[in-house]
Short mmCIF file of C-alpha atoms in Angstrom, two decimals:
data_model
loop_
_atom_site.label_atom_id
_atom_site.label_comp_id
_atom_site.label_asym_id
_atom_site.label_seq_id
_atom_site.Cartn_x
_atom_site.Cartn_y
_atom_site.Cartn_z
CA MET C 109 118.89 116.55 54.14
CA ILE C 110 120.76 113.91 52.51
CA PHE C 111 119.41 111.54 50.25
CA HIS C 112 120.92 108.05 50.25
CA SER C 113 121.60 104.97 48.27
CA GLY C 114 123.36 101.72 49.95
CA GLU C 115 126.26 103.45 51.69
CA VAL C 116 126.63 106.66 48.30
CA VAL C 117 125.31 109.83 48.75
CA LEU C 118 123.03 110.58 45.89
CA PHE C 119 121.88 113.83 46.33
CA GLU C 120 121.89 116.66 49.31
CA ILE C 121 119.97 120.12 49.04
CA SER C 122 118.75 122.44 51.38
CA SER C 123 114.92 121.14 53.17
CA SER C 124 114.04 124.95 52.94
CA THR C 125 110.35 125.39 51.86
CA THR C 126 110.33 129.25 52.52
CA MET C 127 112.78 131.77 51.66
CA MET C 128 114.86 131.10 54.82
CA ILE C 129 117.58 128.71 54.08
CA ASP C 130 119.67 127.75 56.49
CA GLY C 131 118.24 130.18 58.96
CA VAL C 132 118.96 133.31 56.50
CA ASN C 133 116.55 135.21 54.46
CA GLU C 134 118.07 134.82 50.54
CA GLU C 135 120.04 137.86 49.98
CA ALA C 136 118.20 138.46 47.02
CA PHE C 137 114.57 138.82 48.31
CA SER C 138 116.23 140.69 51.33
CA GLU C 139 117.10 143.49 48.76
CA PHE C 140 113.20 143.00 47.08
CA GLU C 141 111.99 143.09 50.59
CA ALA C 142 113.47 147.05 51.37
CA VAL C 143 112.49 148.48 48.04
CA PHE C 144 109.04 146.92 47.88
CA ALA C 145 108.80 148.33 51.12
CA THR C 146 109.20 152.14 49.43
CA LEU C 147 106.55 151.76 46.55
CA GLU C 148 103.27 153.04 46.30
CA LEU C 149 100.36 150.50 47.11
CA ASN C 150 99.43 150.71 43.21
CA ARG C 151 102.97 149.27 41.90
CA CYS C 152 103.23 147.02 44.65
CA CYS C 153 99.86 145.08 43.61
CA ASP C 154 101.50 145.25 39.99
CA VAL C 155 104.54 143.14 41.24
CA LEU C 156 102.11 141.00 42.59
CA VAL C 157 99.53 140.51 40.18
CA ARG C 158 103.35 139.45 37.58
CA ALA C 159 104.55 137.20 40.37
CA GLY C 160 100.84 135.48 39.70
CA LEU C 161 101.19 135.33 36.12
CA ARG C 162 104.56 133.83 36.01
CA SER C 163 103.33 130.82 38.39
CA PHE C 164 99.85 130.83 36.14
CA PHE C 165 100.94 126.92 35.14
CA GLU C 166 101.19 125.91 38.63
CA PRO C 167 104.66 124.19 38.65
CA THR C 168 103.96 121.04 40.96
CA LEU C 169 100.62 119.91 39.92
CA ARG C 170 100.74 116.09 38.65
CA SER C 171 97.98 114.89 37.23
CA SER C 172 97.68 112.52 34.05
CA ARG C 173 94.24 113.72 33.23
CA ASP C 174 93.49 116.71 32.01
CA LEU C 175 92.73 119.27 34.18
CA SER C 176 92.32 122.66 32.01
CA ALA C 177 88.36 122.94 31.78
CA SER C 178 88.48 122.13 35.96
CA HIS C 179 91.21 123.65 37.38
CA GLN C 180 93.30 126.04 34.60
CA LEU C 181 90.07 127.71 33.45
CA ILE C 182 89.44 129.21 37.41
CA VAL C 183 92.52 130.05 37.24
CA CYS C 184 92.23 132.16 34.37
CA LYS C 185 89.00 133.76 35.78
CA LEU C 186 90.58 134.78 39.33
CA LEU C 187 93.90 136.41 37.30
CA ILE C 188 91.82 138.44 34.80
CA ARG C 189 89.81 139.66 37.48
CA CYS C 190 93.29 140.35 39.71
CA ILE C 191 93.82 142.32 36.42
CA ALA C 192 90.39 144.00 36.17
CA ALA C 193 90.83 145.29 39.72
CA LEU C 194 94.06 146.91 38.63
CA ARG C 195 92.56 148.83 35.94
CA ALA C 196 90.41 151.06 38.92
CA LYS C 197 91.54 154.43 39.84
CA PRO C 198 93.88 154.23 43.16
CA SER C 199 91.21 155.78 45.46
CA GLN C 200 88.96 153.09 44.43
CA LEU C 201 91.25 150.02 44.06
CA LYS C 202 90.46 148.45 47.32
CA LYS C 203 86.59 148.60 46.90
CA THR C 204 87.11 147.52 43.44
CA ALA C 205 89.45 144.43 44.27
CA ARG C 206 87.01 143.55 46.86
CA ASP C 207 83.74 143.61 44.47
CA VAL C 208 85.43 141.63 41.28
CA LEU C 209 87.21 139.09 43.69
CA LYS C 210 83.72 138.38 45.74
CA ASN C 211 83.40 135.11 45.16
CA THR C 212 87.28 133.74 45.33
CA ARG C 213 86.42 131.85 48.19
CA LEU C 214 83.90 129.84 46.11
CA ASP C 215 86.31 129.36 43.59
CA VAL C 216 89.16 127.82 45.58
CA GLY C 217 87.05 125.58 46.49
CA LYS C 218 87.14 124.09 42.97
CA LEU C 219 90.49 124.21 42.41
CA ILE C 220 92.46 120.57 42.12
CA VAL C 221 95.28 122.27 44.18
CA LYS C 222 95.55 125.85 45.46
CA ASN C 223 97.12 127.37 43.01
CA ALA C 224 99.06 130.95 42.42
CA SER C 225 96.24 132.54 41.55
CA PHE C 226 93.49 132.33 45.08
CA ASP C 227 96.77 133.68 46.77
CA VAL C 228 97.20 136.45 44.64
CA ALA C 229 93.19 137.38 44.86
CA ASN C 230 93.19 137.41 48.53
CA ALA C 231 95.96 139.60 48.94
CA LEU C 232 94.96 141.93 46.40
CA LYS C 233 91.63 142.03 48.20
CA SER C 234 93.42 142.85 51.45
CA SER C 235 95.07 145.64 49.75
CA LYS C 236 97.85 144.82 52.80
CA ARG C 237 101.36 145.22 51.63
CA ASP C 238 102.87 142.44 54.07
CA ALA C 239 100.23 140.25 52.47
CA MET C 240 101.81 141.13 48.64
CA LEU C 241 105.07 140.51 50.20
CA THR C 242 104.37 137.20 51.43
CA THR C 243 102.65 135.66 48.63
CA ILE C 244 104.99 137.24 46.48
CA GLU C 245 107.53 134.99 48.42
CA GLY C 246 105.37 131.92 48.34
CA LEU C 247 105.00 131.75 45.05
CA SER C 248 108.33 131.22 44.35
CA THR C 249 108.56 127.86 46.61
CA GLY C 250 106.37 126.49 43.37
CA PHE C 251 109.27 126.78 41.17
CA SER C 252 112.05 126.15 43.65
CA ASN C 253 110.67 122.78 44.70
CA GLU C 254 110.01 121.82 41.48
CA ALA C 255 113.24 122.29 40.55
CA ARG C 256 114.96 120.51 43.43
CA GLU C 257 112.68 117.79 42.91
CA ARG C 258 113.95 117.54 39.03
CA GLN C 259 117.40 117.54 40.57
CA PHE C 260 116.89 114.78 42.41
CA LEU C 261 115.75 112.75 40.38
CA SER C 262 118.66 113.66 37.85
CA SER C 263 121.82 113.65 40.28
CA THR C 264 124.06 111.10 40.35
CA ILE C 265 126.51 113.02 42.74
CA PRO C 266 126.15 115.23 45.36
CA THR C 267 125.07 118.58 45.31
CA SER C 268 127.03 121.58 46.89
CA ASN C 269 125.02 124.59 48.14
CA ARG C 270 125.97 126.40 45.93
CA LYS C 271 124.38 124.89 43.25
CA ASP C 272 121.76 123.92 45.06
CA ALA C 273 118.55 124.15 42.11
CA TYR C 274 116.31 125.53 45.19
CA ARG C 275 118.78 128.34 45.91
CA ILE C 276 119.17 128.92 42.63
CA VAL C 277 115.57 129.29 41.37
CA ALA C 278 114.40 131.53 44.58
CA ARG C 279 117.39 133.61 43.56
CA LEU C 280 116.08 133.95 39.89
CA CYS C 281 112.21 134.53 41.52
CA ALA C 282 113.24 137.17 43.47
CA GLN C 283 115.52 139.12 40.45
CA GLU C 284 112.52 138.95 38.51
CA ALA C 285 110.17 140.34 41.19
CA LEU C 286 112.86 142.98 42.25
CA ARG C 287 113.11 144.21 38.35
CA ASP C 288 109.34 144.86 38.65
CA CYS C 289 109.91 147.31 41.29
CA LEU C 290 112.60 149.29 39.76
CA ASP C 291 110.85 149.21 35.86
CA ASP C 292 110.81 152.68 34.94
CA ASP C 293 108.00 152.13 32.96
CA THR C 294 104.88 153.50 34.05
CA ASP C 295 103.21 150.62 32.99
CA VAL C 296 104.97 147.67 34.13
CA PHE C 297 102.95 144.91 32.03
CA LYS C 298 104.27 146.68 28.80
CA THR C 299 107.71 144.29 29.74
CA PRO C 300 107.89 140.72 29.29
CA LEU C 301 107.46 138.56 32.04
CA TRP C 302 110.54 137.34 32.26
CA SER C 303 114.23 138.94 31.58
CA THR C 304 116.49 135.32 31.16
CA ASP C 305 116.01 132.92 28.53
CA ASP C 306 116.40 130.05 31.35
CA THR C 307 114.25 127.00 30.03
CA TRP C 308 114.40 125.24 33.16
CA ARG C 309 110.97 126.82 33.59
CA GLN C 310 109.49 125.69 30.25
CA HIS C 311 108.50 122.16 30.72
CA VAL C 312 105.61 123.39 33.12
CA PRO C 313 103.15 123.96 30.49
CA ASN C 314 103.49 120.57 28.43
CA ASN C 315 102.18 119.00 31.55
CA PRO C 316 99.54 116.60 30.66
CA ALA C 317 96.86 118.39 32.72
CA PHE C 318 97.42 121.20 30.27
CA GLU C 319 96.54 119.40 27.06
CA THR C 320 93.43 121.03 26.08
CA PHE C 321 94.90 124.31 27.37
CA ARG C 322 97.68 124.24 24.86
CA ARG C 323 95.21 123.23 21.58
CA GLY C 324 92.01 123.28 22.42
CA VAL C 325 89.64 125.77 20.46
CA ALA C 326 87.73 127.25 23.46
CA PHE C 327 90.89 128.32 25.16
CA GLU C 328 92.46 130.17 22.24
CA PHE C 329 91.43 133.86 23.99
CA TRP C 330 93.80 132.73 27.08
CA ARG C 331 96.81 131.45 25.20
CA ARG C 332 96.96 134.42 22.72
CA TRP C 333 96.37 136.39 26.67
CA TYR C 334 99.04 134.79 28.23
CA GLN C 335 101.20 135.01 25.55
CA ARG C 336 100.59 138.51 25.42
CA PHE C 337 101.67 138.96 28.99
CA LEU C 338 104.62 137.29 28.59
CA ASP C 339 105.89 139.64 25.40
CA GLY C 340 105.00 142.57 27.20
CA ARG C 341 102.22 143.49 25.22
CA PRO C 342 99.17 142.83 27.10
CA LEU C 343 95.75 142.75 25.30
CA ASP C 344 93.73 146.21 25.48
CA TRP C 345 92.95 146.73 29.35
CA GLU C 346 89.47 147.38 28.59
CA LEU C 347 88.92 144.21 26.53
CA GLN C 348 89.81 141.88 29.92
CA SER C 349 87.93 143.77 32.19
CA GLN C 350 85.19 142.93 29.97
CA VAL C 351 86.25 139.41 29.90
CA ALA C 352 86.65 139.75 33.54
CA LEU C 353 83.08 140.65 33.89
CA ILE C 354 81.22 137.90 32.56
CA ASP C 355 78.74 136.35 34.38
CA ASP C 356 79.69 133.90 37.20
CA ALA C 357 76.73 131.42 35.35
CA VAL C 358 78.69 131.77 32.01
CA TRP C 359 82.08 130.50 34.08
CA GLU C 360 80.10 127.68 35.77
CA ALA C 361 79.16 126.51 31.89
CA GLY C 362 82.64 126.10 31.18
CA PRO C 363 85.17 126.60 28.62
CA GLU C 364 83.04 126.95 25.29
CA ALA C 365 80.41 129.13 27.34
CA VAL C 366 82.96 131.36 27.97
CA ALA C 367 84.90 131.04 24.92
CA LYS C 368 81.46 131.85 23.19
CA ALA C 369 80.94 135.15 25.38
CA ILE C 370 84.50 136.12 24.67
CA ARG C 371 83.63 136.31 21.09
CA GLU C 372 80.78 138.37 21.05
CA ILE C 373 82.87 140.83 23.36
CA GLU C 374 86.01 140.43 21.47
CA ALA C 375 83.60 141.21 17.75
CA ASP C 376 82.47 145.00 19.83
CA PHE C 377 86.63 145.75 19.43
CA ALA C 378 87.05 144.87 16.30
CA GLY C 379 88.46 147.10 13.76
CA PRO C 380 89.64 150.23 13.39
CA ALA C 381 88.33 153.03 15.49
CA PRO C 382 85.27 155.20 13.82
CA LEU C 383 86.85 157.82 11.76
CA LYS C 384 85.07 161.04 12.78
CA GLU C 385 83.59 163.68 10.14
CA ASN C 386 85.86 166.67 10.97
CA LEU C 387 89.18 164.78 11.18
CA LEU C 388 88.78 163.07 8.18
CA ARG C 389 87.84 165.87 6.44
CA LYS C 390 91.00 167.31 8.04
CA HIS C 391 93.15 164.35 6.73
CA VAL C 392 91.69 164.36 3.30
CA GLU C 393 93.27 167.90 3.04
CA TYR C 394 96.36 166.66 3.91
CA LEU C 395 96.68 163.99 1.64
CA LEU C 396 95.82 166.00 -1.34
CA LYS C 397 98.50 168.69 0.08
CA ASN C 398 100.86 165.39 -1.08
CA PRO C 399 98.85 164.04 -4.24
CA LEU C 400 102.25 161.73 -5.60
CA LEU C 401 103.31 160.91 -2.05
CA SER C 402 99.18 159.76 -1.16
CA GLU C 403 99.06 158.13 -4.61
CA ALA C 404 102.10 155.99 -4.19
CA ASN C 405 100.73 154.62 -0.81
CA ALA C 406 97.82 153.83 -2.15
CA LEU C 407 99.40 152.27 -5.26
CA ASN C 408 102.03 150.45 -2.98
CA GLY C 409 99.51 149.41 -0.40
CA ALA C 410 97.21 147.79 -3.21
CA GLU C 411 100.60 145.59 -4.93
CA THR C 412 101.64 144.77 -1.51
CA ILE C 413 98.49 142.83 -1.10
CA GLU C 414 97.72 141.34 -4.73
CA GLY C 415 101.48 140.54 -4.71
CA ALA C 416 101.21 138.29 -1.41
CA ILE C 417 98.31 137.21 -2.60
CA SER C 418 99.47 135.49 -5.94
CA GLU C 419 102.70 134.51 -4.46
CA TYR C 420 100.76 132.61 -1.48
CA LEU C 421 98.24 131.16 -4.42
CA ARG C 422 101.50 129.63 -6.50
CA GLU C 423 103.63 128.53 -3.54
CA ALA C 424 100.88 126.79 -1.84
CA ARG C 425 99.32 125.31 -5.45
CA ALA C 426 95.86 126.35 -4.12
CA ASN C 427 92.70 128.24 -6.06
CA CYS C 428 92.11 130.62 -3.64
CA LEU C 429 92.45 132.06 -0.08
CA PRO C 430 90.70 130.65 2.88
CA GLU C 431 87.17 131.74 3.02
CA ASP C 432 87.60 133.67 6.67
CA LEU C 433 90.04 136.17 4.32
CA LYS C 434 87.68 137.40 1.80
CA HIS C 435 87.59 140.74 2.61
CA LEU C 436 91.42 140.74 2.47
CA GLU C 437 91.11 140.03 -1.54
CA ALA C 438 88.79 142.88 -1.62
CA LEU C 439 91.29 145.14 -0.04
CA PRO C 440 93.32 146.02 -3.43
CA GLN C 441 90.54 147.55 -5.08
CA HIS C 442 89.91 150.03 -2.32
CA PHE C 443 93.47 151.73 -2.79
CA LYS C 444 93.26 151.44 -6.01
CA ALA C 445 89.96 153.71 -5.96
CA ILE C 446 92.00 155.79 -3.94
CA ALA C 447 94.77 156.64 -5.75
CA ARG C 448 92.62 157.25 -9.08
CA VAL C 449 90.59 159.60 -6.94
CA ILE C 450 94.09 161.70 -6.35
CA GLY C 451 95.31 160.98 -9.67
CA THR C 452 92.11 162.88 -11.44
CA GLN C 453 92.08 166.13 -13.30
CA THR C 454 89.46 167.55 -11.19
CA SER C 455 88.77 170.50 -8.81
CA ASN C 456 89.81 169.59 -5.09
CA GLU C 457 86.97 170.54 -3.62
CA GLN C 458 85.41 167.35 -5.75
CA LYS C 459 88.49 165.16 -5.19
CA ALA C 460 88.11 166.13 -1.07
CA ALA C 461 84.66 164.56 -1.34
CA GLN C 462 85.52 161.23 -3.29
CA LEU C 463 88.50 160.65 -1.40
CA ALA C 464 86.59 160.65 1.90
CA VAL C 465 84.03 158.35 0.60
CA GLU C 466 86.67 156.05 -0.68
CA ILE C 467 88.62 156.38 2.38
CA SER C 468 85.08 155.70 4.04
CA LYS C 469 84.67 152.16 1.93
CA LEU C 470 88.45 150.95 2.73
CA HIS C 471 87.63 151.81 6.59
CA ALA C 472 84.57 149.65 6.51
CA ARG C 473 86.20 146.59 4.71
CA VAL C 474 89.09 146.79 7.02
CA ALA C 475 86.13 146.71 9.99
CA GLU C 476 84.45 143.64 8.30
CA LEU C 477 87.58 141.64 7.65
CA GLU C 478 88.25 142.47 11.45
CA LYS C 479 85.18 141.11 12.74
CA GLU C 480 85.20 138.32 10.80
CA LEU C 481 88.40 137.21 12.07
CA ALA C 482 87.59 138.09 15.61
CA VAL C 483 85.33 135.08 15.18
CA ALA C 484 87.18 132.54 12.42
CA LYS C 485 90.04 132.70 14.97
CA SER C 486 88.73 130.91 17.79
CA LYS C 487 86.85 127.95 15.36
CA GLU C 488 88.53 124.91 14.46
CA LEU C 489 91.23 126.34 12.02
CA LYS C 490 93.25 122.38 11.79
CA GLY C 491 92.89 121.43 8.45
CA ILE C 492 91.25 124.04 6.49
CA ILE C 493 94.93 124.72 4.75
CA SER C 494 97.45 121.90 3.80
CA GLN C 495 100.43 121.81 6.05
CA GLU C 496 102.63 123.04 2.55
CA ALA C 497 99.99 125.45 2.03
CA ALA C 498 100.63 126.82 5.95
CA LYS C 499 104.90 127.23 5.00
CA SER C 500 103.90 129.44 2.40
CA PHE C 501 101.12 131.04 4.52
CA GLY C 502 104.08 131.93 7.13
CA LYS C 503 106.34 133.44 4.31
CA THR C 504 103.58 135.47 2.74
CA ILE C 505 100.37 136.98 3.85
CA GLY C 506 101.02 135.62 7.29
CA SER C 507 104.76 136.99 7.98
CA PRO C 508 104.99 140.27 9.63
CA LEU C 509 106.48 141.84 6.94
CA PHE C 510 103.27 141.43 5.00
CA TRP C 511 101.04 142.54 7.73
CA GLY C 512 103.37 145.58 8.85
CA GLY C 513 103.35 146.62 5.43
CA ALA C 514 99.12 146.47 5.67
CA ALA C 515 99.18 148.30 8.88
CA VAL C 516 101.43 151.07 7.38
CA SER C 517 99.55 151.64 4.07
CA VAL C 518 95.80 151.67 5.70
CA GLY C 519 96.78 154.07 8.96
CA TYR C 520 98.60 156.64 6.19
CA PHE C 521 94.93 157.01 5.28
CA PHE C 522 93.25 156.37 8.65
CA GLY C 523 95.29 158.94 9.70
CA VAL C 524 96.98 156.98 12.43
CA SER C 525 100.34 155.78 13.23
CA PRO C 526 100.89 152.24 12.20
CA GLY C 527 101.41 151.29 16.20
CA ASP C 528 98.18 152.08 16.46
CA MET C 529 96.98 150.14 13.42
CA THR C 530 97.47 146.99 14.57
CA LEU C 531 95.37 144.81 12.66
CA GLU C 532 95.15 142.55 15.89
CA ASN C 533 92.42 140.15 14.59
CA PHE C 534 94.15 139.46 11.76
CA ARG C 535 97.44 138.79 13.44
CA ASN C 536 95.69 136.69 16.30
CA TYR C 537 94.20 134.49 13.23
CA VAL C 538 97.24 133.89 11.21
CA GLU C 539 99.25 133.14 14.71
CA GLU C 540 96.56 130.64 14.95
CA LEU C 541 95.84 129.35 11.83
CA LEU C 542 99.70 128.29 11.76
CA ARG C 543 99.60 127.17 14.99
CA ALA C 544 97.13 124.66 14.26
CA ASN C 545 98.06 123.38 11.15
CA ALA C 546 102.38 123.04 11.66
CA GLU C 547 103.82 119.58 12.51
CA THR C 548 103.84 118.66 15.49
CA ALA C 549 107.45 118.29 16.54
CA PRO C 550 108.99 116.15 19.21
CA THR C 551 109.20 118.07 22.32
CA ALA C 552 112.90 118.49 23.76
CA GLN C 553 113.81 117.71 27.74
CA PRO C 554 114.18 121.05 29.13
CA PRO C 555 118.04 121.17 30.82
CA LEU C 556 117.92 122.16 34.36
CA PRO C 557 119.24 125.64 35.66
CA SER C 558 122.43 126.64 34.30
CA GLY C 559 124.82 126.05 36.83
CA ILE C 560 123.39 122.92 38.25
CA ASP C 561 125.41 119.50 37.99
CA VAL C 562 123.72 116.48 37.33
#
């Protein structure tokens, strides 16, 4: 297809809207199809849902009004229910998908435009490999058509087939799908959703149609949920399954009702795992076999937290921490109590009993902190600290160095690895607080895919 302006040819691209370009199947997709045909059904489902997640924000959706509640919330519902179906045993996948996605047709009738989530849900429910393959290839056309349109609007010279935006983006999407097929990781969701840093797609979430999704309090969970998939660090699968099973009547009531239900679910998941008495007793014995190291870890935990709080208060010129972090301020006293017990000149039997009590108190305090922040992170956080304080917060209490160090100290006394002691709600609260109080920077115009002439 050739576009003219008077006698001057402005732009030339393929007129294809499928992976058949000039009558030939795109080479990158041919390779993908060959590998996809060899996969077990469960892996095919994983590849399908990851393709749907990449198209979470419909690239061709055009609207000057906010569609977060009327459209994007339904997309969230469909995709998280697809993910819940994936967690079923292989032998139960088809039945689970059918049960979880039973109202798909009702949901699609409410979408402003037909979205990838609907196609993914239907393909997953069918459990047919051909339907999944068709859906995955079809999803790439949304990005390809968007790239074609942007190239057309910005081009002033003829474009060769080699640098046709449609072809380039189709090829990139094919490469991502192929990577999901070839990834050796047993859980492909633990790899980032995109393998490239291309910025050609980054403008899509900035569409005015998604304004409330980007900034609204009711969508805090969904922003975090999607970002974790982008990063290859999905939220707890059981948590996602519980959210997926929220009653349809609650979804119908809108984003605020769904957010309230999610807060209640997250509160049940908040905090470290309960301490089992027999395991705690064994761990206390281990701690007392290494008294110098254990005492040093306790004092270091207290010093790390007190130092970060003092530095924040000084730089932010504040008198206290935000109210939501009152339990964080109390953690040092628990670490000091543990250090005192380890350093006392009493029998190991007495020490063990006292140490178990103090560790249980520390555990209870961390659990309270996580439970309160599970609720607090979903509240309106804008304005609770100044922008100057937010900058200090990000360098002290809100820094990865701080919460990573805190997780190491806490995990040491709970007998879990730092990787398992994630302090999930604390980190989420920090991220949301900083996001809500950051200065809004102007968004730069995203470039086209590399290799496209304009």
